[in-house]
Coordinates of C-alpha atoms in Angstrom, one line a residue:
M14 CA -2.3 -9.2 41.6
C15 CA 1.1 -8.9 40.1
G16 CA 4.8 -8.0 40.6
I17 CA 6.3 -5.0 39.0
A18 CA 9.9 -3.8 38.8
G19 CA 12.2 -1.6 36.5
I20 CA 14.8 0.8 36.4
M21 CA 15.3 4.4 35.1
A22 CA 18.7 5.0 34.1
S23 CA 20.4 8.2 35.1
T24 CA 21.9 8.5 31.7
R25 CA 20.5 7.6 28.3
G26 CA 22.2 4.6 26.9
G27 CA 20.0 1.8 27.4
V28 CA 18.7 -0.5 30.3
D29 CA 20.6 -3.8 30.9
A30 CA 18.3 -6.6 29.7
A31 CA 19.8 -8.9 31.7
A32 CA 19.1 -6.9 35.0
L33 CA 15.6 -6.4 33.7
D34 CA 15.0 -10.0 33.4
A35 CA 16.7 -10.6 36.7
L36 CA 14.1 -8.3 38.4
G37 CA 11.3 -10.1 36.7
R38 CA 12.4 -13.5 37.9
A39 CA 12.9 -12.5 41.4
L40 CA 9.1 -11.7 41.4
A41 CA 7.8 -14.9 39.7
H42 CA 6.0 -16.1 42.6
R43 CA 3.9 -13.0 42.5
G44 CA 2.8 -13.6 38.9
P45 CA 3.0 -17.1 38.0
D46 CA 0.6 -16.7 34.8
G47 CA 2.8 -14.7 32.5
D48 CA 5.2 -11.9 32.3
G49 CA 5.9 -8.8 30.2
R50 CA 8.9 -6.4 29.6
F51 CA 9.3 -3.1 28.0
A52 CA 12.7 -1.3 27.4
D53 CA 13.9 1.8 25.5
D54 CA 17.3 3.7 26.0
H55 CA 16.1 5.2 29.3
V56 CA 13.7 3.1 31.1
G57 CA 13.0 -0.7 31.7
L58 CA 9.9 -2.2 33.0
A59 CA 9.2 -5.7 34.1
H60 CA 5.7 -7.3 35.0
T61 CA 4.8 -10.7 36.2
R62 CA 1.1 -11.5 36.0
L63 CA -1.6 -13.3 38.3
S64 CA -4.5 -13.1 36.0
I65 CA -7.7 -12.0 37.8
I66 CA -9.6 -9.7 35.4
G67 CA -9.3 -9.6 31.7
L68 CA -7.8 -13.0 31.5
D69 CA -7.5 -13.1 27.6
D70 CA -6.2 -9.6 27.0
G71 CA -5.0 -8.0 30.1
A72 CA -1.3 -8.9 29.9
Q73 CA 1.2 -6.1 30.8
P74 CA 2.9 -3.7 30.1
L75 CA -0.3 -1.7 28.9
H76 CA 0.3 1.1 26.3
G77 CA -1.4 4.4 25.8
P78 CA -2.2 6.2 22.8
G79 CA 0.6 8.7 23.6
G80 CA 3.2 6.3 24.1
E81 CA 2.6 5.8 27.9
V82 CA 3.5 2.6 29.2
L83 CA 2.0 1.2 32.5
V84 CA 2.8 -1.8 34.6
A85 CA 0.6 -2.3 37.9
N86 CA 0.2 -4.6 40.8
G87 CA -3.3 -4.6 42.3
E88 CA -6.9 -4.1 41.6
I89 CA -8.9 -1.1 40.4
Y90 CA -12.3 -2.0 41.6
N91 CA -14.3 1.1 40.2
Y92 CA -12.9 0.6 36.7
I93 CA -16.2 -0.2 35.3
E94 CA -17.6 3.0 36.4
L95 CA -14.4 5.1 35.5
R96 CA -14.5 3.6 31.9
R97 CA -18.0 5.2 31.5
D98 CA -16.4 8.5 32.1
F99 CA -14.3 8.1 28.7
P100 CA -16.7 7.3 26.0
D101 CA -14.2 8.6 23.4
Y102 CA -11.1 6.6 24.6
A103 CA -10.3 3.6 22.7
F104 CA -9.6 0.9 25.4
R105 CA -7.7 -2.0 23.8
T106 CA -8.4 -4.4 26.7
G107 CA -10.6 -5.6 29.4
S108 CA -8.0 -5.0 31.9
D109 CA -9.2 -3.0 35.2
C110 CA -5.8 -1.2 35.1
E111 CA -6.1 0.3 31.5
V112 CA -8.4 2.9 32.7
I113 CA -5.2 4.4 34.7
L114 CA -3.8 5.5 31.3
A115 CA -7.0 7.5 30.4
L116 CA -7.0 9.1 33.8
Y117 CA -3.5 10.1 33.4
R118 CA -4.1 11.7 30.0
R119 CA -7.0 13.7 31.4
H120 CA -5.7 14.5 34.9
G121 CA -2.0 14.4 34.7
L122 CA -0.4 13.5 38.1
D123 CA -3.7 13.7 39.9
F124 CA -4.9 10.6 38.3
A125 CA -4.6 8.7 41.4
R126 CA -7.5 10.7 43.3
H127 CA -10.0 9.0 40.9
L128 CA -8.9 5.4 41.8
R129 CA -10.9 3.1 44.5
G130 CA -8.8 0.0 44.8
M131 CA -5.4 -1.3 45.9
Y132 CA -2.4 -0.8 43.7
A133 CA 1.2 0.0 43.3
L134 CA 2.2 1.1 39.9
A135 CA 4.7 2.5 37.4
L136 CA 3.7 4.8 34.6
Y137 CA 6.3 5.8 32.0
D138 CA 5.7 8.9 30.0
P139 CA 8.4 9.1 27.3
A140 CA 7.1 12.5 26.2
A141 CA 7.4 14.3 29.4
G142 CA 10.6 12.2 30.1
R143 CA 9.4 11.0 33.5
L144 CA 8.6 7.9 35.2
V145 CA 5.6 8.2 37.7
L146 CA 5.3 5.7 40.8
A147 CA 2.1 5.5 42.9
R148 CA 0.9 3.4 45.8
D149 CA -2.8 3.3 47.0
P150 CA -3.7 5.5 50.1
F151 CA -3.8 2.8 52.8
G152 CA -0.6 1.0 51.7
I153 CA -2.3 -2.3 50.7
K154 CA 0.0 -3.0 47.9
P155 CA 4.0 -2.6 48.6
L156 CA 6.3 -0.7 46.4
Y157 CA 9.9 -0.1 47.0
V158 CA 12.7 2.0 45.5
A159 CA 16.4 2.1 45.6
E160 CA 19.1 4.1 44.2
T161 CA 21.7 1.8 42.4
P162 CA 24.5 2.2 40.2
A163 CA 22.2 1.6 37.3
G164 CA 19.7 4.3 38.2
L165 CA 16.6 4.5 40.4
A166 CA 15.2 1.1 40.6
F167 CA 11.6 0.1 42.1
A168 CA 10.0 -3.3 42.7
S169 CA 7.2 -5.0 44.6
E170 CA 9.7 -6.7 46.8
P171 CA 13.2 -5.8 48.1
R172 CA 14.4 -9.1 47.0
A173 CA 14.3 -8.1 43.4
F174 CA 16.9 -5.7 43.9
I175 CA 19.2 -8.2 45.4
G176 CA 18.2 -11.1 43.0
A177 CA 19.2 -8.7 40.2
G178 CA 22.4 -7.6 41.5
L179 CA 21.7 -4.3 41.9
L180 CA 22.2 -4.0 45.6
S181 CA 23.9 -6.3 48.2
P182 CA 22.1 -7.5 51.0
S183 CA 23.2 -5.2 53.9
V184 CA 21.0 -4.4 57.1
Q185 CA 20.8 -1.5 59.1
P186 CA 21.2 -2.8 62.8
S187 CA 18.9 -0.1 64.1
K188 CA 16.2 -1.4 62.0
A189 CA 17.0 -5.1 62.8
L190 CA 16.4 -4.3 66.5
E191 CA 13.3 -2.5 65.6
V192 CA 12.1 -5.6 64.1
I193 CA 12.8 -7.6 67.2
D194 CA 11.6 -4.8 69.6
T195 CA 8.3 -4.1 68.0
Q196 CA 8.0 -6.9 65.3
M197 CA 8.2 -4.5 62.2
V198 CA 9.9 -1.7 60.7
E199 CA 7.8 1.5 60.8
G200 CA 7.5 4.1 58.1
G201 CA 9.2 5.0 55.0
T202 CA 12.7 3.1 55.7
T203 CA 13.4 -0.6 55.6
I204 CA 15.7 -2.9 57.3
Y205 CA 18.0 -2.9 54.3
E206 CA 20.6 -0.2 53.3
S207 CA 19.5 2.0 50.5
V208 CA 16.1 0.7 50.2
E209 CA 13.0 2.7 50.8
R210 CA 9.2 2.1 50.7
I211 CA 7.0 4.3 48.6
A212 CA 4.6 5.8 51.4
P213 CA 0.9 4.9 51.4
G214 CA -0.6 7.3 48.9
E215 CA 2.4 8.8 47.5
T216 CA 2.8 9.7 43.9
V217 CA 6.6 10.0 43.0
V218 CA 7.9 11.5 40.1
V219 CA 11.1 10.5 38.8
E220 CA 13.5 12.2 36.1
G221 CA 16.7 11.3 35.0
G222 CA 16.9 8.4 37.5
R223 CA 16.3 11.0 40.5
I224 CA 13.0 11.7 42.5
V225 CA 12.2 15.1 41.8
E226 CA 8.6 15.5 43.2
R227 CA 6.3 13.7 45.8
R228 CA 2.7 14.2 46.3
R229 CA 0.5 12.2 49.0
L230 CA -3.3 11.5 49.2
R231 CA -5.0 11.4 52.6
P232 CA -6.8 8.2 52.9
L233 CA -9.5 9.5 55.2
A234 CA -10.6 12.8 53.7
D235 CA -12.8 15.1 55.8
R236 CA -16.5 14.2 55.5
E237 CA -19.8 15.2 57.5
P238 CA -20.2 12.9 60.4
P239 CA -23.0 10.5 59.7
H240 CA -26.3 10.9 61.6
A241 CA -26.1 9.7 65.2
D242 CA -29.3 8.0 65.0
E243 CA -28.8 4.4 65.4
P244 CA -31.5 2.9 63.1
A245 CA -30.5 5.3 60.3
T246 CA -26.7 4.6 60.9
L247 CA -27.2 0.9 60.7
E248 CA -29.2 1.4 57.4
A249 CA -26.3 3.6 56.0
L250 CA -23.6 1.1 57.2
E251 CA -25.3 -1.7 55.3
K252 CA -25.5 0.3 52.3
A253 CA -21.6 1.3 52.5
W254 CA -20.7 -2.3 53.4
F255 CA -22.6 -4.1 50.7
G256 CA -21.2 -1.5 48.2
S257 CA -17.4 -2.1 49.3
V258 CA -17.8 -6.0 49.4
E259 CA -19.7 -6.1 46.2
L260 CA -16.8 -4.1 44.4
H261 CA -14.3 -6.4 46.1
Q262 CA -16.0 -9.4 44.6
R263 CA -15.3 -8.4 41.0
S264 CA -13.3 -11.2 39.5
D265 CA -13.1 -13.4 36.6
V266 CA -11.6 -16.2 38.7
P267 CA -12.9 -18.0 41.7
F268 CA -12.7 -16.4 45.1
G269 CA -13.4 -17.4 48.8
L270 CA -12.6 -16.0 52.2
F271 CA -10.7 -16.5 55.2
L272 CA -12.9 -16.7 58.2
S273 CA -11.7 -16.7 61.8
G274 CA -15.1 -16.7 63.5
G275 CA -14.6 -13.2 64.8
V276 CA -16.7 -10.2 63.8
D277 CA -14.7 -8.8 61.0
S278 CA -14.4 -11.9 58.7
S279 CA -18.2 -13.0 60.1
A280 CA -19.3 -9.5 58.6
V281 CA -17.5 -10.1 55.3
L282 CA -19.1 -13.5 55.0
A283 CA -22.6 -12.1 55.8
A284 CA -22.2 -9.5 52.9
M285 CA -20.7 -12.0 50.6
A286 CA -23.6 -14.4 51.3
R287 CA -26.4 -11.9 50.7
L288 CA -24.7 -10.8 47.2
L289 CA -23.8 -13.9 45.9
D290 CA -26.1 -16.6 44.4
R291 CA -23.7 -19.6 45.3
P292 CA -22.1 -20.7 48.6
V293 CA -19.0 -19.0 49.8
R294 CA -16.1 -21.2 50.3
A295 CA -14.6 -19.9 53.8
Y296 CA -11.3 -21.3 54.9
A297 CA -10.7 -21.4 58.8
A298 CA -7.5 -22.0 60.8
G299 CA -7.2 -23.5 64.1
F300 CA -4.9 -25.0 66.4
P301 CA -5.9 -28.8 67.5
G302 CA -4.5 -30.0 71.0
A303 CA -3.0 -26.5 71.8
S304 CA -3.7 -24.3 74.9
V305 CA -4.9 -21.4 73.0
A306 CA -8.4 -20.5 72.0
D307 CA -9.4 -22.7 68.9
E308 CA -12.4 -20.6 67.0
R309 CA -13.0 -23.1 64.2
D310 CA -16.2 -24.3 66.0
Q311 CA -17.5 -20.7 66.0
A312 CA -16.4 -20.1 62.6
H313 CA -18.1 -23.4 61.3
R314 CA -21.4 -22.4 62.9
V315 CA -21.1 -19.0 61.3
A316 CA -20.5 -20.7 58.0
D317 CA -23.5 -23.1 58.4
A318 CA -25.8 -20.1 59.3
L319 CA -24.8 -18.2 56.2
G320 CA -24.7 -21.2 53.9
A321 CA -21.1 -21.2 53.3
E322 CA -18.8 -24.2 52.4
F323 CA -16.5 -24.7 55.4
V324 CA -12.9 -25.7 54.7
D325 CA -11.2 -26.5 58.0
V326 CA -7.2 -25.8 58.0
P327 CA -5.8 -27.3 61.2
V328 CA -2.4 -25.6 62.1
T329 CA -0.2 -27.8 64.1
E330 CA 3.1 -27.8 65.9
E331 CA 4.7 -30.0 63.5
M332 CA 3.7 -27.6 60.6
F333 CA 5.3 -24.7 62.6
W334 CA 8.6 -26.6 62.8
S335 CA 8.5 -27.8 59.4
H336 CA 7.3 -24.7 57.4
L337 CA 8.7 -21.6 59.5
P338 CA 11.7 -21.3 57.3
E339 CA 9.7 -21.1 54.0
M340 CA 7.3 -18.7 55.8
V341 CA 10.1 -16.5 56.7
A342 CA 11.5 -16.8 53.1
A343 CA 8.3 -15.4 51.9
S344 CA 8.7 -12.2 53.9
D345 CA 11.9 -10.4 52.5
D346 CA 10.6 -7.2 54.5
P347 CA 10.3 -8.7 57.8
V348 CA 7.2 -8.6 60.0
A349 CA 7.9 -10.8 62.9
D350 CA 4.1 -11.3 63.7
Y351 CA 3.2 -14.9 64.6
A352 CA -0.3 -14.4 62.9
A353 CA 1.9 -15.1 59.8
V354 CA 1.9 -18.8 60.5
P355 CA -2.0 -19.5 60.1
T356 CA -2.0 -16.9 57.2
W357 CA 0.7 -18.5 55.2
L358 CA -0.9 -22.0 55.7
L359 CA -4.5 -20.7 54.8
A360 CA -2.9 -19.5 51.7
R361 CA -1.1 -22.7 50.7
R362 CA -4.4 -24.5 51.3
A363 CA -6.6 -21.8 49.4
R364 CA -4.4 -22.1 46.2
E365 CA -5.9 -25.5 45.6
D366 CA -9.4 -24.0 44.9
V367 CA -9.1 -20.3 44.6
K368 CA -7.0 -17.4 43.3
V369 CA -8.7 -14.7 45.4
V370 CA -9.5 -14.5 49.0
L371 CA -11.4 -11.6 50.8
T372 CA -10.3 -10.9 54.6
G373 CA -11.3 -8.9 57.6
E374 CA -8.0 -6.9 58.1
G375 CA -9.0 -3.2 58.8
G376 CA -12.2 -3.9 60.7
D377 CA -10.5 -3.2 64.1
E378 CA -8.8 0.0 63.0
M379 CA -11.7 1.5 61.1
F380 CA -14.5 0.7 63.7
A381 CA -12.3 1.0 66.8
G382 CA -12.1 -2.8 67.9
Y383 CA -8.9 -3.0 70.0
G384 CA -9.2 -2.9 73.7
R385 CA -6.4 -0.4 73.8
Y386 CA -8.7 2.2 72.2
R387 CA -10.7 2.8 75.5
S388 CA -7.4 3.5 77.4
A389 CA -6.1 5.8 74.6
S390 CA -9.5 7.7 74.4
R391 CA -10.3 8.2 78.1
L392 CA -10.1 11.9 79.3
L393 CA -8.0 11.4 82.3
L394 CA -4.4 9.8 81.9
P395 CA -4.9 8.4 78.5
K396 CA -2.5 5.7 77.4
P397 CA -0.4 5.7 74.2
V398 CA -1.8 3.2 71.6
R399 CA 1.4 1.4 71.6
R400 CA 4.7 2.2 73.3
G401 CA 8.3 1.9 71.9
D402 CA 8.5 -1.6 73.1
G403 CA 12.3 -1.9 73.8
L404 CA 11.8 -5.7 74.4
L405 CA 15.4 -6.7 74.1
S406 CA 16.9 -3.9 76.2
R407 CA 14.3 -4.7 79.0
L408 CA 15.7 -8.1 79.0
G409 CA 19.2 -7.0 78.9
L410 CA 20.2 -8.7 75.7
T411 CA 21.4 -5.9 73.4
R412 CA 25.0 -4.9 72.8
G413 CA 26.1 -1.4 73.6
G414 CA 25.9 1.4 70.9
V415 CA 22.8 -0.2 68.9
A416 CA 19.6 1.4 69.2
S417 CA 16.3 1.0 67.5
P418 CA 14.7 4.5 67.0
R419 CA 11.3 4.4 65.5
D420 CA 10.6 6.2 62.1
R421 CA 7.7 8.7 63.1
Q422 CA 7.3 9.8 59.5
R423 CA 3.5 9.7 58.7
L424 CA 0.7 12.0 57.8
K425 CA -0.3 14.3 60.7
T426 CA -3.5 14.0 62.7
D427 CA -6.0 16.6 62.2
W428 CA -6.6 18.7 65.5
R429 CA -10.2 18.3 65.0
Q430 CA -10.0 14.6 65.5
T431 CA -11.2 13.2 68.9
R432 CA -8.7 11.1 71.2
L433 CA -10.2 8.0 69.8
Q434 CA -9.8 9.0 66.1
R435 CA -6.1 10.0 66.9
A436 CA -5.6 6.5 68.3
Q437 CA -7.3 5.0 65.3
W438 CA -5.1 7.0 63.0
E439 CA -1.9 5.9 64.7
D440 CA -3.0 2.4 63.8
I441 CA -4.2 3.1 60.2
S442 CA -0.9 5.0 59.4
T443 CA 1.6 2.4 60.8
W444 CA 0.3 -0.8 62.2
L445 CA -1.9 -1.6 59.3
P446 CA 0.5 -0.9 56.2
D447 CA 3.6 -2.0 58.2
D448 CA 2.6 -5.1 59.7
L449 CA -1.1 -6.3 58.9
L450 CA -1.2 -5.4 55.2
L451 CA 2.5 -6.3 54.7
K452 CA 2.2 -9.7 56.2
L453 CA -1.0 -10.5 54.2
D454 CA 0.5 -9.6 50.8
R455 CA 3.8 -11.5 51.3
N456 CA 2.2 -14.7 52.7
L457 CA -0.6 -15.0 49.8
M458 CA 1.5 -13.6 47.1
W459 CA 4.0 -16.4 48.0
H460 CA 1.3 -18.8 46.9
G461 CA 0.0 -16.9 43.9
V462 CA -3.1 -15.9 45.9
E463 CA -4.7 -12.4 45.9
G464 CA -6.0 -10.8 49.2
R465 CA -8.7 -8.2 49.1
V466 CA -9.8 -6.2 52.3
P467 CA -13.2 -4.6 51.8
F468 CA -12.8 -2.6 55.3
V469 CA -9.6 -1.0 53.7
D470 CA -11.7 0.8 51.2
P471 CA -11.7 4.5 50.8
E472 CA -15.4 4.9 50.9
M473 CA -15.9 2.3 53.6
A474 CA -13.2 3.6 55.8
R475 CA -14.2 7.1 55.7
F476 CA -17.7 6.1 56.7
A477 CA -16.5 4.0 59.8
F478 CA -13.7 6.4 61.0
H479 CA -16.0 9.5 61.0
L480 CA -18.8 7.8 63.0
P481 CA -19.4 9.4 66.4
D482 CA -17.2 8.0 69.0
G483 CA -20.3 6.5 70.8
L484 CA -21.2 4.3 67.8
K485 CA -17.8 2.7 68.0
L486 CA -17.0 2.5 71.6
R487 CA -19.9 1.6 73.9
G488 CA -19.1 0.5 77.5
K489 CA -16.8 -2.4 77.1
A490 CA -17.8 -3.0 73.5
G491 CA -15.4 -1.9 70.7
K492 CA -17.1 -2.0 67.0
Y493 CA -20.3 -1.3 68.6
I494 CA -22.5 -0.4 65.4
L495 CA -20.7 -3.1 63.2
K496 CA -21.6 -5.7 66.1
R497 CA -25.2 -4.5 66.1
W498 CA -25.3 -4.9 62.2
L499 CA -23.9 -8.2 62.3
E500 CA -26.2 -9.2 65.3
G501 CA -29.3 -8.5 63.3
V502 CA -28.1 -10.2 59.9
C503 CA -26.3 -13.3 61.6
P504 CA -27.2 -13.7 65.4
Q505 CA -25.2 -17.0 65.2
A506 CA -22.1 -14.9 65.2
E507 CA -22.7 -13.7 68.7
P508 CA -20.7 -10.6 68.2
F509 CA -21.4 -9.3 71.8
S510 CA -20.1 -12.4 73.4
K511 CA -16.9 -12.2 75.0
K512 CA -14.1 -13.2 72.8
R513 CA -10.8 -14.9 74.0
G514 CA -9.1 -13.5 70.9
F515 CA -7.0 -15.2 68.1
T516 CA -3.5 -16.0 69.0
V517 CA -1.1 -18.6 67.9
P518 CA 0.7 -20.9 70.4
V519 CA 4.3 -20.4 69.1
R520 CA 5.4 -19.4 72.7
D521 CA 4.4 -23.0 73.9
W522 CA 6.0 -24.4 70.8
I523 CA 9.2 -22.7 71.3
A524 CA 9.3 -23.4 74.9
G525 CA 9.0 -27.1 74.4
R526 CA 12.5 -27.2 72.4
A527 CA 14.3 -24.0 73.9
D528 CA 17.0 -26.0 75.0
R529 CA 18.0 -27.0 71.6
L530 CA 16.9 -24.1 69.8
G531 CA 18.5 -21.3 72.1
P532 CA 22.2 -22.1 71.4
L533 CA 21.4 -22.3 67.6
V534 CA 19.8 -19.0 67.7
A535 CA 22.3 -17.3 69.9
A536 CA 25.0 -18.6 67.4
Q537 CA 23.7 -16.9 64.3
P538 CA 25.8 -14.0 63.0
G539 CA 22.5 -11.8 62.6
V540 CA 21.6 -12.3 66.3
A541 CA 25.2 -12.0 67.5
E542 CA 25.7 -8.6 65.8
L543 CA 23.0 -7.2 67.9
C544 CA 22.7 -9.3 71.1
R545 CA 25.1 -10.7 73.7
P546 CA 25.1 -14.6 72.8
D547 CA 25.3 -15.7 76.5
A548 CA 22.3 -13.5 77.3
V549 CA 20.3 -14.9 74.3
R550 CA 21.2 -18.5 75.5
E551 CA 19.9 -17.6 79.2
V552 CA 16.7 -16.1 77.9
F553 CA 15.5 -19.2 76.2
K554 CA 16.2 -21.0 79.5
G555 CA 13.5 -18.8 81.1
G556 CA 9.7 -19.3 80.8
G557 CA 8.2 -16.0 81.3
K558 CA 5.8 -14.4 78.9
T559 CA 8.1 -11.6 77.8
A560 CA 11.1 -14.0 77.7
L561 CA 9.0 -16.2 75.5
L562 CA 8.2 -13.5 73.2
A563 CA 11.7 -12.5 72.8
C564 CA 12.4 -16.1 71.9
W565 CA 9.9 -16.0 69.1
R566 CA 11.1 -12.7 67.7
L567 CA 14.8 -13.7 68.0
T568 CA 14.1 -17.1 66.1
Y569 CA 12.3 -15.5 63.6
Y570 CA 15.0 -12.8 63.0
A571 CA 17.7 -15.5 63.2
L572 CA 15.9 -17.3 60.2
W573 CA 15.4 -14.2 58.3
H574 CA 18.9 -13.1 58.5
H575 CA 20.1 -16.6 57.7
I576 CA 17.9 -16.9 54.5
H577 CA 17.8 -13.2 53.0
I578 CA 21.2 -11.8 54.3
L579 CA 23.4 -15.0 54.3
G580 CA 21.6 -16.8 51.4
A581 CA 21.1 -19.9 53.1
P582 CA 18.3 -22.2 51.6
H583 CA 15.0 -22.4 53.5
D584 CA 14.3 -26.0 52.7
G585 CA 14.0 -28.1 56.1
D586 CA 12.7 -27.6 59.6
I587 CA 14.0 -24.8 61.7
M588 CA 16.7 -26.6 63.7
G589 CA 18.1 -28.0 60.3
V590 CA 18.2 -24.6 58.5
L591 CA 19.6 -22.9 61.4
A592 CA 22.5 -25.4 61.9
A593 CA 23.4 -25.4 58.0
R594 CA 26.0 -23.4 56.6
P595 CA 25.1 -20.6 54.2

């Protein structure tokens, strides 16, 4: 896993070396093991490396025989198989990414169709005079572009544009409201003026500092539905699942697992334990003394049953108040999801032992695990997957004239999809890349840890998504077939038992200090631009569920704006950071 950035100038005459270096420095946390640069009179590329595969010779940029230059962030899991298709190609390194150059020479702009992995990349072809940017079909790895006075710039994180002086930190108020209303910005836009996301599955061609062509891969290509016979499906599921997990374990450095005790991470551990000849190191977070469910005991039982080494990571209220500013600093593209708190702390602990962790993200989306899918798929009066929250307007907090229209740009559903599949697709195309995977990327990469998601794999996802509805939803059970498989290989996971769900007690923690926190949040310029300060102070005095959710998101956004827009330091606890002048 790495950080990439670069510029294609609008006119020939050289790329500013100082700006290129500044882009790389802003991404140093993503690649603490090394950095590389390339520049000619038209294009500059920067790379910061977290070495995972090809430790001795995998430094980037990578160079092709025709003068092509590549910088990439991610892992190409099927690189061994792909290399066999090029017996005459003179590979120079052991890097998993070098095969991209061979694919580009053979297939041109269709090279990404052959990749199985997570990636964001930039490939410069000087002979054709073009820069090619591409992102994996599920959006596991981030990639941003911005039109700047220097030309078209790209980077793994928007902070690089600002750190290099290519853009000033400027917020779109409607998108800021969207963060507070729905906890994320959806689609191709971002909270920043002039910064866009490359869409999941997009390949973008840049010439003369301008985007001239866009192509997009569908992540869930059509396939024949698997046989509905349950025993045969269980056998096929195990084959597909072990195949995905085995590929996601390809690494030249130690790796572990984030284990919640739920179905998805337990299924990952069950496969890892079967495939490895050593114990898996499993990291589990919990909330000692809090009112919410603490699933560490269940996670420990699963770890013991599968012979894993259990690592307990307690998450306390004191940690929340002390570390939230740094957690927010990690997320320059804001996601106000309080699950970021344990994720960040798990990554901080895991980096002491490993460079790579596997996680269970995507299991609910692929196998239909959320309770809302039952409502969305019913024949009579189906409910939408998610409503356009409007949290602040419901509480009467917003100033007049500012709205938060949601960006509905996404790949269209297929008319042949069932109601359940359409509901899943809604999440796969928005919730997954714009919240879950974005949150995972920022919180792990802040600590120099790579996160891998075997459920979010093209082959695994196609298998799960195209299962008959009855093998995903049965009665009150979502993820039915996955639970049946897990019950057979690890009954201690108790997959069909009623789960209380994984949540974080941030509302309780905020409620305990709301009298001090409310006035600080209300006084922040970023919050005052969107909301009436008197109304914000009042909502912190309330105690209802909706009000406390608003208090969390307002606190998150106040910190985010204070740090990323006003440039305030993130050292210190929440109160101290918000009280300090930028």
